[in-house]
mmCIF file with all atom_site columns, C-alpha atoms and ligand atoms in Angstrom:
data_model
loop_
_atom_site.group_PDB
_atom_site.id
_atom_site.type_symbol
_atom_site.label_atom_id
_atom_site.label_alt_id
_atom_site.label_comp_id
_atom_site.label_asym_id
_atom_site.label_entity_id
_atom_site.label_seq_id
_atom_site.pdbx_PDB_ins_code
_atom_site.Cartn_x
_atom_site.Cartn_y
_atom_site.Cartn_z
_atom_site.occupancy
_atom_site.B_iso_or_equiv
_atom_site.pdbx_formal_charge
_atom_site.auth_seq_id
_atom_site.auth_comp_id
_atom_site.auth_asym_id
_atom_site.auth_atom_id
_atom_site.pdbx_PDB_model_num
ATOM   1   C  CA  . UNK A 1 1   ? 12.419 128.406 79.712 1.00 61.00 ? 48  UNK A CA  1
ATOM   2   C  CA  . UNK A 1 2   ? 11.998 129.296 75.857 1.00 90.00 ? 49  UNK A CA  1
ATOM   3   C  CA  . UNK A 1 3   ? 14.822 131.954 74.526 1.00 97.00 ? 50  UNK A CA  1
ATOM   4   C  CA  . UNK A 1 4   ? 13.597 134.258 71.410 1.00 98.00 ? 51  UNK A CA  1
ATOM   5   C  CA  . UNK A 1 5   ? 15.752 135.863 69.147 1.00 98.00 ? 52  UNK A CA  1
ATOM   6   C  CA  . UNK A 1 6   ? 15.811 137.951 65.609 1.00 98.00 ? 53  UNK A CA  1
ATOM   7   C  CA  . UNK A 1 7   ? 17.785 139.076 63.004 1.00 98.00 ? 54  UNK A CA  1
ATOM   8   C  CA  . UNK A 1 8   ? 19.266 142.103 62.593 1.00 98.00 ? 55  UNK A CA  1
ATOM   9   C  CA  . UNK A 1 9   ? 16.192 143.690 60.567 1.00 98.00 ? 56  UNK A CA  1
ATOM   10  C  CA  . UNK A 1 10  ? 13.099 141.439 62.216 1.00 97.00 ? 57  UNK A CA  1
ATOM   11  C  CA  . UNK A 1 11  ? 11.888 139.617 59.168 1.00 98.00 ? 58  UNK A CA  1
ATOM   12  C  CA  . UNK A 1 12  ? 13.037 135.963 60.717 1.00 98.00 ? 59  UNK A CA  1
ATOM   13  C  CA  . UNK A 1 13  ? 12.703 135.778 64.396 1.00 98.00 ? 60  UNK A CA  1
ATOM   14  C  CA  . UNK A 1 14  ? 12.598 131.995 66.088 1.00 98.00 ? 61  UNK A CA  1
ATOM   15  C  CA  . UNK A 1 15  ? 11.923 130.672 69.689 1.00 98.00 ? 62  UNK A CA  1
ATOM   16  C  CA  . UNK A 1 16  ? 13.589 127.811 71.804 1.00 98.00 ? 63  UNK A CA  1
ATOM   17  C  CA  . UNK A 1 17  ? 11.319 125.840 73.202 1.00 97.00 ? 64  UNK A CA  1
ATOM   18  C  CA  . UNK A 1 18  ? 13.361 124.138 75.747 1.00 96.00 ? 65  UNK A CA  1
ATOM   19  C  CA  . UNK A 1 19  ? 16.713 124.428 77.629 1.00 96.00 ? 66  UNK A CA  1
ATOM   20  C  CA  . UNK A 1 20  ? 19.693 124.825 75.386 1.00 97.00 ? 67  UNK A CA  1
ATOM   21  C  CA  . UNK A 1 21  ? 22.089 121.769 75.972 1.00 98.00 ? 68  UNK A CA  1
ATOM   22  C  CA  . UNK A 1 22  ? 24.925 123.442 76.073 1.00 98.00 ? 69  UNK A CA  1
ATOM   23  C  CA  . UNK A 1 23  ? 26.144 127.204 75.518 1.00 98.00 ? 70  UNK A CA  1
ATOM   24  C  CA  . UNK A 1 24  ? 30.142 127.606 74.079 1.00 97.00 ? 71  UNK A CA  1
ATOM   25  C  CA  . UNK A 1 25  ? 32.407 130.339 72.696 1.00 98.00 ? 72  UNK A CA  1
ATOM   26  C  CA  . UNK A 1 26  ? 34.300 129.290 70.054 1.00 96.00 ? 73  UNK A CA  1
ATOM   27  C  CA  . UNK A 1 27  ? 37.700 131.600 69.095 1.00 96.00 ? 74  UNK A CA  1
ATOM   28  C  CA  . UNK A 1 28  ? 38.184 128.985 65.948 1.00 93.00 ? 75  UNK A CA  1
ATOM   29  C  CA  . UNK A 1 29  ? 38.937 130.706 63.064 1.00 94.00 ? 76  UNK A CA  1
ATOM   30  C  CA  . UNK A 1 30  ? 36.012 129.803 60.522 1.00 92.00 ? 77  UNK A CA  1
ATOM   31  C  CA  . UNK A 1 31  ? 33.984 131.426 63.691 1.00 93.00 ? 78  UNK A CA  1
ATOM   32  C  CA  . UNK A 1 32  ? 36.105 134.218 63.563 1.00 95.00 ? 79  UNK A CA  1
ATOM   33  C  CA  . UNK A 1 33  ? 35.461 134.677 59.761 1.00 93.00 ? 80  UNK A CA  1
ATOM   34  C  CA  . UNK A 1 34  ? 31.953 134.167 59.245 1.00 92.00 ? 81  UNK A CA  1
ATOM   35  C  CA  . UNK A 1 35  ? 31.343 136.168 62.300 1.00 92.00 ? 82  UNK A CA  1
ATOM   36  C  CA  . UNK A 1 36  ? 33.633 138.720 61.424 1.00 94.00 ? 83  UNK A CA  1
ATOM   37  C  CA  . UNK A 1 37  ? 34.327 139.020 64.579 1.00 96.00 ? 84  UNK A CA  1
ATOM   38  C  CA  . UNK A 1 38  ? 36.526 137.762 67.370 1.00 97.00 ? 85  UNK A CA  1
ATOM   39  C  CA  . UNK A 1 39  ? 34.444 134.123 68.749 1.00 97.00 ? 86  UNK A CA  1
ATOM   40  C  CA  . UNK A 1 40  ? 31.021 133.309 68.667 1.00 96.00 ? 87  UNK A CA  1
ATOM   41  C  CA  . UNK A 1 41  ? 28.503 131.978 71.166 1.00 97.00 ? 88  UNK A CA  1
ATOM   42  C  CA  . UNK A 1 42  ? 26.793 129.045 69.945 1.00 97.00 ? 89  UNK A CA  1
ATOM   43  C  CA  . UNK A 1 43  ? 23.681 127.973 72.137 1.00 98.00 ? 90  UNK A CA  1
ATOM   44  C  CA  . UNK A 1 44  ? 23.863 123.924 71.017 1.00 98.00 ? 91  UNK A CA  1
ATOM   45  C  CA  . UNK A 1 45  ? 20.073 123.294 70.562 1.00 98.00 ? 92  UNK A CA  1
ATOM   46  C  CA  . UNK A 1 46  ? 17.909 120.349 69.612 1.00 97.00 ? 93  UNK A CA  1
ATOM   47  C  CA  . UNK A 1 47  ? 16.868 120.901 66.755 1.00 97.00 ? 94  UNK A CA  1
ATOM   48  C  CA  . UNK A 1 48  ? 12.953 119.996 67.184 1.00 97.00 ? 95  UNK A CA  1
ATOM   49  C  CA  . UNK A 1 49  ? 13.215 122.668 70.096 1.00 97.00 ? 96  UNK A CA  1
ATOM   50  C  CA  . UNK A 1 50  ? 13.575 125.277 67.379 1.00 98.00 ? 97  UNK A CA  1
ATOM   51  C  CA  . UNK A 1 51  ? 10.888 127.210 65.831 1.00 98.00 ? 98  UNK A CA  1
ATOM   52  C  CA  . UNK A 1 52  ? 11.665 130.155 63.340 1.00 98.00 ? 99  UNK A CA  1
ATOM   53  C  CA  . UNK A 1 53  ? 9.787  131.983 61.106 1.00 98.00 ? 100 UNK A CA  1
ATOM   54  C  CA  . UNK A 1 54  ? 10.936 134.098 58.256 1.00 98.00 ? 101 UNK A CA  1
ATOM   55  C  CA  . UNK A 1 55  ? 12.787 133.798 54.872 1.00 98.00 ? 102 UNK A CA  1
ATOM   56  C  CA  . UNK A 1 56  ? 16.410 132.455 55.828 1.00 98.00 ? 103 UNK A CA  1
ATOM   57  C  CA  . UNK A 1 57  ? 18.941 130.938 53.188 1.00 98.00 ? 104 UNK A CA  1
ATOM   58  C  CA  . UNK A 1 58  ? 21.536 128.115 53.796 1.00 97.00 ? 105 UNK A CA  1
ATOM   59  C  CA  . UNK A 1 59  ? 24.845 128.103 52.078 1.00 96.00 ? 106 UNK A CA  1
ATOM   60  C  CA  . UNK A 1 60  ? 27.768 125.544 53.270 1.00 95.00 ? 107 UNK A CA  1
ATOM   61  C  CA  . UNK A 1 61  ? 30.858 126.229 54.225 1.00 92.00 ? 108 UNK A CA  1
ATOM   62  C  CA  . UNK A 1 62  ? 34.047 124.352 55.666 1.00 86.00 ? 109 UNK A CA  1
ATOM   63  C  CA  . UNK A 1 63  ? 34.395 123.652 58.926 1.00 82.00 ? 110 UNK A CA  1
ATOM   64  C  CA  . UNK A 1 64  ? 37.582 122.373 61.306 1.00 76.00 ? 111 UNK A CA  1
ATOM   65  C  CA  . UNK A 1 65  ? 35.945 118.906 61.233 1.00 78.00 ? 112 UNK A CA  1
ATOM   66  C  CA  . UNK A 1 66  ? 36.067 118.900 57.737 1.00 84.00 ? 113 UNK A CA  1
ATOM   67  C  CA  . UNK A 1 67  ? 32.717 118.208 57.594 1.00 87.00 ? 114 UNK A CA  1
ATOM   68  C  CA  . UNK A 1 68  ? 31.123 121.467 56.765 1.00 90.00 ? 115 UNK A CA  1
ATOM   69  C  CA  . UNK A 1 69  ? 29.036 123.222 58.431 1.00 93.00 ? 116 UNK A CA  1
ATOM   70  C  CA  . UNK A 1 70  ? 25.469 124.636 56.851 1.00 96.00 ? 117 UNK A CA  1
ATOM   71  C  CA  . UNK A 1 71  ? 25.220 128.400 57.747 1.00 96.00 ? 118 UNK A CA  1
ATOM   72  C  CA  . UNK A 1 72  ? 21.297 129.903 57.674 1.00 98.00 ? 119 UNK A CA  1
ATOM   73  C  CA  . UNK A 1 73  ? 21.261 133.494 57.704 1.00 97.00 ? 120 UNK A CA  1
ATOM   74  C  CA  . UNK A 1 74  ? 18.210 136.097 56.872 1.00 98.00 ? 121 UNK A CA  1
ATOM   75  C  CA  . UNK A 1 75  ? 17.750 136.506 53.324 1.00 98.00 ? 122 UNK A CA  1
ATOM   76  C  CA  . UNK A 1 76  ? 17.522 140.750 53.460 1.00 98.00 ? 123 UNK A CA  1
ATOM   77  C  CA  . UNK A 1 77  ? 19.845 141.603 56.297 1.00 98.00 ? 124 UNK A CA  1
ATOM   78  C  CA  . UNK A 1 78  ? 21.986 138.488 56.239 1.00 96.00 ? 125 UNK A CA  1
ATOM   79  C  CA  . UNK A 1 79  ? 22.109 138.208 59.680 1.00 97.00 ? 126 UNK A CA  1
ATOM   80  C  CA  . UNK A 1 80  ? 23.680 134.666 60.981 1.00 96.00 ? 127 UNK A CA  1
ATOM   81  C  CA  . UNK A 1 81  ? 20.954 132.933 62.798 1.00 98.00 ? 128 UNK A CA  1
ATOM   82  C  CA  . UNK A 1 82  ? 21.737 129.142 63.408 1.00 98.00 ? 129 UNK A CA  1
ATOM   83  C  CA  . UNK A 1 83  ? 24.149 126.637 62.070 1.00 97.00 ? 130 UNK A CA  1
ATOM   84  C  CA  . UNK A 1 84  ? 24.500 122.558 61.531 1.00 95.00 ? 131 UNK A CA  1
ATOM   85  C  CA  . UNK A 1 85  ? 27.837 120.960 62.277 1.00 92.00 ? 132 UNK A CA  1
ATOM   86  C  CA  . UNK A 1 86  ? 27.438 117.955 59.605 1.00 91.00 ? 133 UNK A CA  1
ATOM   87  C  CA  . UNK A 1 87  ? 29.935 116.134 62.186 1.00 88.00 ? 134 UNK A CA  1
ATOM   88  C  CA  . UNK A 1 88  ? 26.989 115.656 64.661 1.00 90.00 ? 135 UNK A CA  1
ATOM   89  C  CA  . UNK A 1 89  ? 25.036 112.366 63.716 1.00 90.00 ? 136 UNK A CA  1
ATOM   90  C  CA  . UNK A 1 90  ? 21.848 113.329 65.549 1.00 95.00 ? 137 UNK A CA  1
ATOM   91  C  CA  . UNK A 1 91  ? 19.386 116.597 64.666 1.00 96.00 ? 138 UNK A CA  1
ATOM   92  C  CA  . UNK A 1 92  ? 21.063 119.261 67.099 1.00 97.00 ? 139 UNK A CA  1
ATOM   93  C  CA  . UNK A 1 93  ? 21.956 122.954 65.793 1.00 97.00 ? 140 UNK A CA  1
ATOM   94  C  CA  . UNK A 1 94  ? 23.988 126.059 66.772 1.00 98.00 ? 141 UNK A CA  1
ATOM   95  C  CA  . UNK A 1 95  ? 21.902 129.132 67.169 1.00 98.00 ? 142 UNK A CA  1
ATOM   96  C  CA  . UNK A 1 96  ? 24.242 132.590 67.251 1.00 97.00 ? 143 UNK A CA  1
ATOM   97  C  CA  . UNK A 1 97  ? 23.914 133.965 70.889 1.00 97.00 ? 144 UNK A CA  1
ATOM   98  C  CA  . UNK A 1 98  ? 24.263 136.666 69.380 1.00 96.00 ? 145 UNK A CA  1
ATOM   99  C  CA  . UNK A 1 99  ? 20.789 137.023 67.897 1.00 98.00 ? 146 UNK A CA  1
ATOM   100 C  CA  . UNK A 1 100 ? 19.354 136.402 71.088 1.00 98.00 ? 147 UNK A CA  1
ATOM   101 C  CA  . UNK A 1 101 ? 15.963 138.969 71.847 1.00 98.00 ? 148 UNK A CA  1
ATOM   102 C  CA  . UNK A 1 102 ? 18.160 139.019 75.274 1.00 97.00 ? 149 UNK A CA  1
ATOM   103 C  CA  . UNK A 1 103 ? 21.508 138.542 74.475 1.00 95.00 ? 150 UNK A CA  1
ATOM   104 C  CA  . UNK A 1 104 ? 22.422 138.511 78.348 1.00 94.00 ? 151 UNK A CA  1
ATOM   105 C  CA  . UNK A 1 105 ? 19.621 135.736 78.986 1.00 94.00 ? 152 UNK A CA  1
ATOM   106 C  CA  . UNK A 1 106 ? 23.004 132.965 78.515 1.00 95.00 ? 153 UNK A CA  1
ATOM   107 C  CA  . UNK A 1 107 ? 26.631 132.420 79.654 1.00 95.00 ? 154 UNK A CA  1
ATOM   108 C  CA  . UNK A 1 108 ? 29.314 130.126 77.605 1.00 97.00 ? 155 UNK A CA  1
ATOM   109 C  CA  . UNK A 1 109 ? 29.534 127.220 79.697 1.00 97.00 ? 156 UNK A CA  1
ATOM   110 C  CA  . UNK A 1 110 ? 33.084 126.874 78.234 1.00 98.00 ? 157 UNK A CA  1
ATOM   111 C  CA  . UNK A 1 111 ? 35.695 128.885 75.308 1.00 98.00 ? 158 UNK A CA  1
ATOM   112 C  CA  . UNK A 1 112 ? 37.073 126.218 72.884 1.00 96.00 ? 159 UNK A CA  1
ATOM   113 C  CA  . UNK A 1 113 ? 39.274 126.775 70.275 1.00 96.00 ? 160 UNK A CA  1
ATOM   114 C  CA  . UNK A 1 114 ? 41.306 128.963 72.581 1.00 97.00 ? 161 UNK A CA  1
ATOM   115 C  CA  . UNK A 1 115 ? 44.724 128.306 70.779 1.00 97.00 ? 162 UNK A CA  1
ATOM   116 C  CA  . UNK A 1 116 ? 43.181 130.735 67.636 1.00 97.00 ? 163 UNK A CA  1
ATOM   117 C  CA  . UNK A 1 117 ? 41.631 133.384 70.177 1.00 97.00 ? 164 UNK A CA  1
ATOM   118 C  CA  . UNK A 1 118 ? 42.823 136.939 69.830 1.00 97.00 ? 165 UNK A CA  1
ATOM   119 C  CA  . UNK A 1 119 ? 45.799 137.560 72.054 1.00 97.00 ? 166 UNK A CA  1
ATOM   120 C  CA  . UNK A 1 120 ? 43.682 140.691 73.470 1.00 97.00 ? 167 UNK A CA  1
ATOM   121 C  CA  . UNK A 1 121 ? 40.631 138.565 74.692 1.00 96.00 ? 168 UNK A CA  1
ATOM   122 C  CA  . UNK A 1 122 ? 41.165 137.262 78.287 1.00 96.00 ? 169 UNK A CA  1
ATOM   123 C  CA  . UNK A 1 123 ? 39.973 134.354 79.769 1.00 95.00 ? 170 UNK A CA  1
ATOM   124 C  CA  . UNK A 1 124 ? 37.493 134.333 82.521 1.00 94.00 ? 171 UNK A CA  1
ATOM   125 C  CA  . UNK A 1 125 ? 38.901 131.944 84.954 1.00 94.00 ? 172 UNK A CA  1
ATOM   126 C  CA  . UNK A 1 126 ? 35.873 130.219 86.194 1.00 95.00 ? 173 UNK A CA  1
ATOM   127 C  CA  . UNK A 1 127 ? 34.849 129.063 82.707 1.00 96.00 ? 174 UNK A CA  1
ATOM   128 C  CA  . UNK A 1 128 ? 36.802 125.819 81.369 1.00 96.00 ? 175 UNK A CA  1
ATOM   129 C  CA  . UNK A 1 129 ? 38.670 126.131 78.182 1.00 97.00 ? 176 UNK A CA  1
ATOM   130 C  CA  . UNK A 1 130 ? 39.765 123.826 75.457 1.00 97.00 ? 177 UNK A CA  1
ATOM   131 C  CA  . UNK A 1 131 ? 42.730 124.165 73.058 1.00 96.00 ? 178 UNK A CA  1
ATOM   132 C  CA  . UNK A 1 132 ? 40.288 122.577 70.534 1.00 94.00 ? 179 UNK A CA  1
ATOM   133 C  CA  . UNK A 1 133 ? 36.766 121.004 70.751 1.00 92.00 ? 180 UNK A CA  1
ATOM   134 C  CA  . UNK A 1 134 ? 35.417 119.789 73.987 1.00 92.00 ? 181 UNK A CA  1
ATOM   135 C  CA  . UNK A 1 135 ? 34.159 116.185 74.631 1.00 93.00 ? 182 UNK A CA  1
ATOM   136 C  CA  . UNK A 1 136 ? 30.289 116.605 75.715 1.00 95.00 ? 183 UNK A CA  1
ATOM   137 C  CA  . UNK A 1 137 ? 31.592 113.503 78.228 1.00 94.00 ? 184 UNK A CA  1
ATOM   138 C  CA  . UNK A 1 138 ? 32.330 115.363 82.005 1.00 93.00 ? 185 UNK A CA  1
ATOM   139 C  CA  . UNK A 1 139 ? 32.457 119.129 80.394 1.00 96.00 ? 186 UNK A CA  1
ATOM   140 C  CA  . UNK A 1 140 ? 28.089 119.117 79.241 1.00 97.00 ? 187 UNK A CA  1
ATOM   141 C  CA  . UNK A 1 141 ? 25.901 119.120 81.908 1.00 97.00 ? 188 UNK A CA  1
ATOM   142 C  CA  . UNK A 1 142 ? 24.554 115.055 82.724 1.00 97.00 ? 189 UNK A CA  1
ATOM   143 C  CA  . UNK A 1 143 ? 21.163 116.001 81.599 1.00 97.00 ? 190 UNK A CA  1
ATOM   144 C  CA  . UNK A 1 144 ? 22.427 117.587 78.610 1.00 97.00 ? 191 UNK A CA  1
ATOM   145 C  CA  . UNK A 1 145 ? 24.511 114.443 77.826 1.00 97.00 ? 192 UNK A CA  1
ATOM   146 C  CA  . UNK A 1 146 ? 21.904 112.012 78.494 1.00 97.00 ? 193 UNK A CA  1
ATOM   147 C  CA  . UNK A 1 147 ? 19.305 114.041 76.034 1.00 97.00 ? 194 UNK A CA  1
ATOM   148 C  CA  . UNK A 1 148 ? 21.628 114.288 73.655 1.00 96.00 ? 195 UNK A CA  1
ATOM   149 C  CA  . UNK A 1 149 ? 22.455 110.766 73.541 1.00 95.00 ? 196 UNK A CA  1
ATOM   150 C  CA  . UNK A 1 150 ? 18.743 109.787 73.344 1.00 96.00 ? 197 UNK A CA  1
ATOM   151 C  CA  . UNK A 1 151 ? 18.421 111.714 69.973 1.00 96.00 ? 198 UNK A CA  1
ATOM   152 C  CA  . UNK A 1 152 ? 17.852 109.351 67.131 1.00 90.00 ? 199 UNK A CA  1
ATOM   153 C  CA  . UNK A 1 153 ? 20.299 109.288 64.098 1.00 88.00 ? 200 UNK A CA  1
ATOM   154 C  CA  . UNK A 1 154 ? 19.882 111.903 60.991 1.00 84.00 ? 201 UNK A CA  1
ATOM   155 C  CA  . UNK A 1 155 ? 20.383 110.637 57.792 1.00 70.00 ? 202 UNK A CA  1
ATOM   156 C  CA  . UNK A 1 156 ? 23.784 112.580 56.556 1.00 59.00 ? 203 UNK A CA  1
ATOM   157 C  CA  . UNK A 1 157 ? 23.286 114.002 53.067 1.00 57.00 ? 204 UNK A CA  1
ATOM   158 C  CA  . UNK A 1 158 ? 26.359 114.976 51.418 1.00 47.00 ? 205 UNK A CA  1
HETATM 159 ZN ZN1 . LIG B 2 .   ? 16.894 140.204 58.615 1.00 82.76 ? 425 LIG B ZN1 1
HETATM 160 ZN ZN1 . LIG B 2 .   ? 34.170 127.763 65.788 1.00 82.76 ? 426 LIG B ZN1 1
#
């Protein structure tokens, strides 16, 4: 299966080669923010899976983790395309659902972050949902756990 996607005025568009490992809504509230909106869907992707092609620019931010996180968004429309959570030790990246070419084409396989979702946003019932983060442990799919666990180490800069 490959997923496309695009910015908001087509200069960067990207592919994904291969199955995303894992698809999430997070209500935290540096989502919230750099979203403006009220959660985000983040398809968790291996990185080498990821192709993209257009100008994009990275600027850092803070993240719950305290970590940071390094946001990459279109250089003309600023459109939010992909993310890295520093916290992750092995080359894996959050691509906006958002952005998708078919933004129906994926499902969050869980919310997280729930205690800072808007009040007015109800939870499906069939999805599992996490005050905070999720372990990938029993919540990921095996195969999802297993290829993320086989990804070697990045080397952490900053
Ligand atoms: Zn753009
Ligand atoms: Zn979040």
């Amino acid at each position: 299966m490959a997923l496309s996607g695009r910015c908001a005025c087509g200069r960067v568009h990207y592919t994904i080669n291969d199955e995303p490992l894992f698809t999430q809504a997070c209500h935290c509230t540096d989502c919230q923010r750099t979203t403006g909106s009220a959660f985000v869907v983040h398809l968790v992707v291996v990185e080498a899976d990821f192709d993209i092609e257009g100008e994009t620019r990275m600027t850092t931010v803070p993240s719950g983790s305290g970590a940071g996180c390094d946001l990459h968004f279109c250089t003309q429309c600023g459109a939010y395309i992909w993310c890295r959570y520093r916290y992750h030790k092995v080359p894996v990246i959050a691509v906006r659902g958002g952005t998708l070419d078919d933004t129906s084409a994926v499902s969050p396989q869980a919310h997280i972050f729930t205690r800072s979702k808007q009040p007015w946003f109800r939870l499906p019932d069939d999805v599992p949902m996490f005050e905070e983060a999720c372990s990938r442990e029993g919540v990921w799919p095996a195969v999802s756990v297993t290829r993320y666990n086989s990804l070697g180490q990045i080397d952490q800069h900053g």
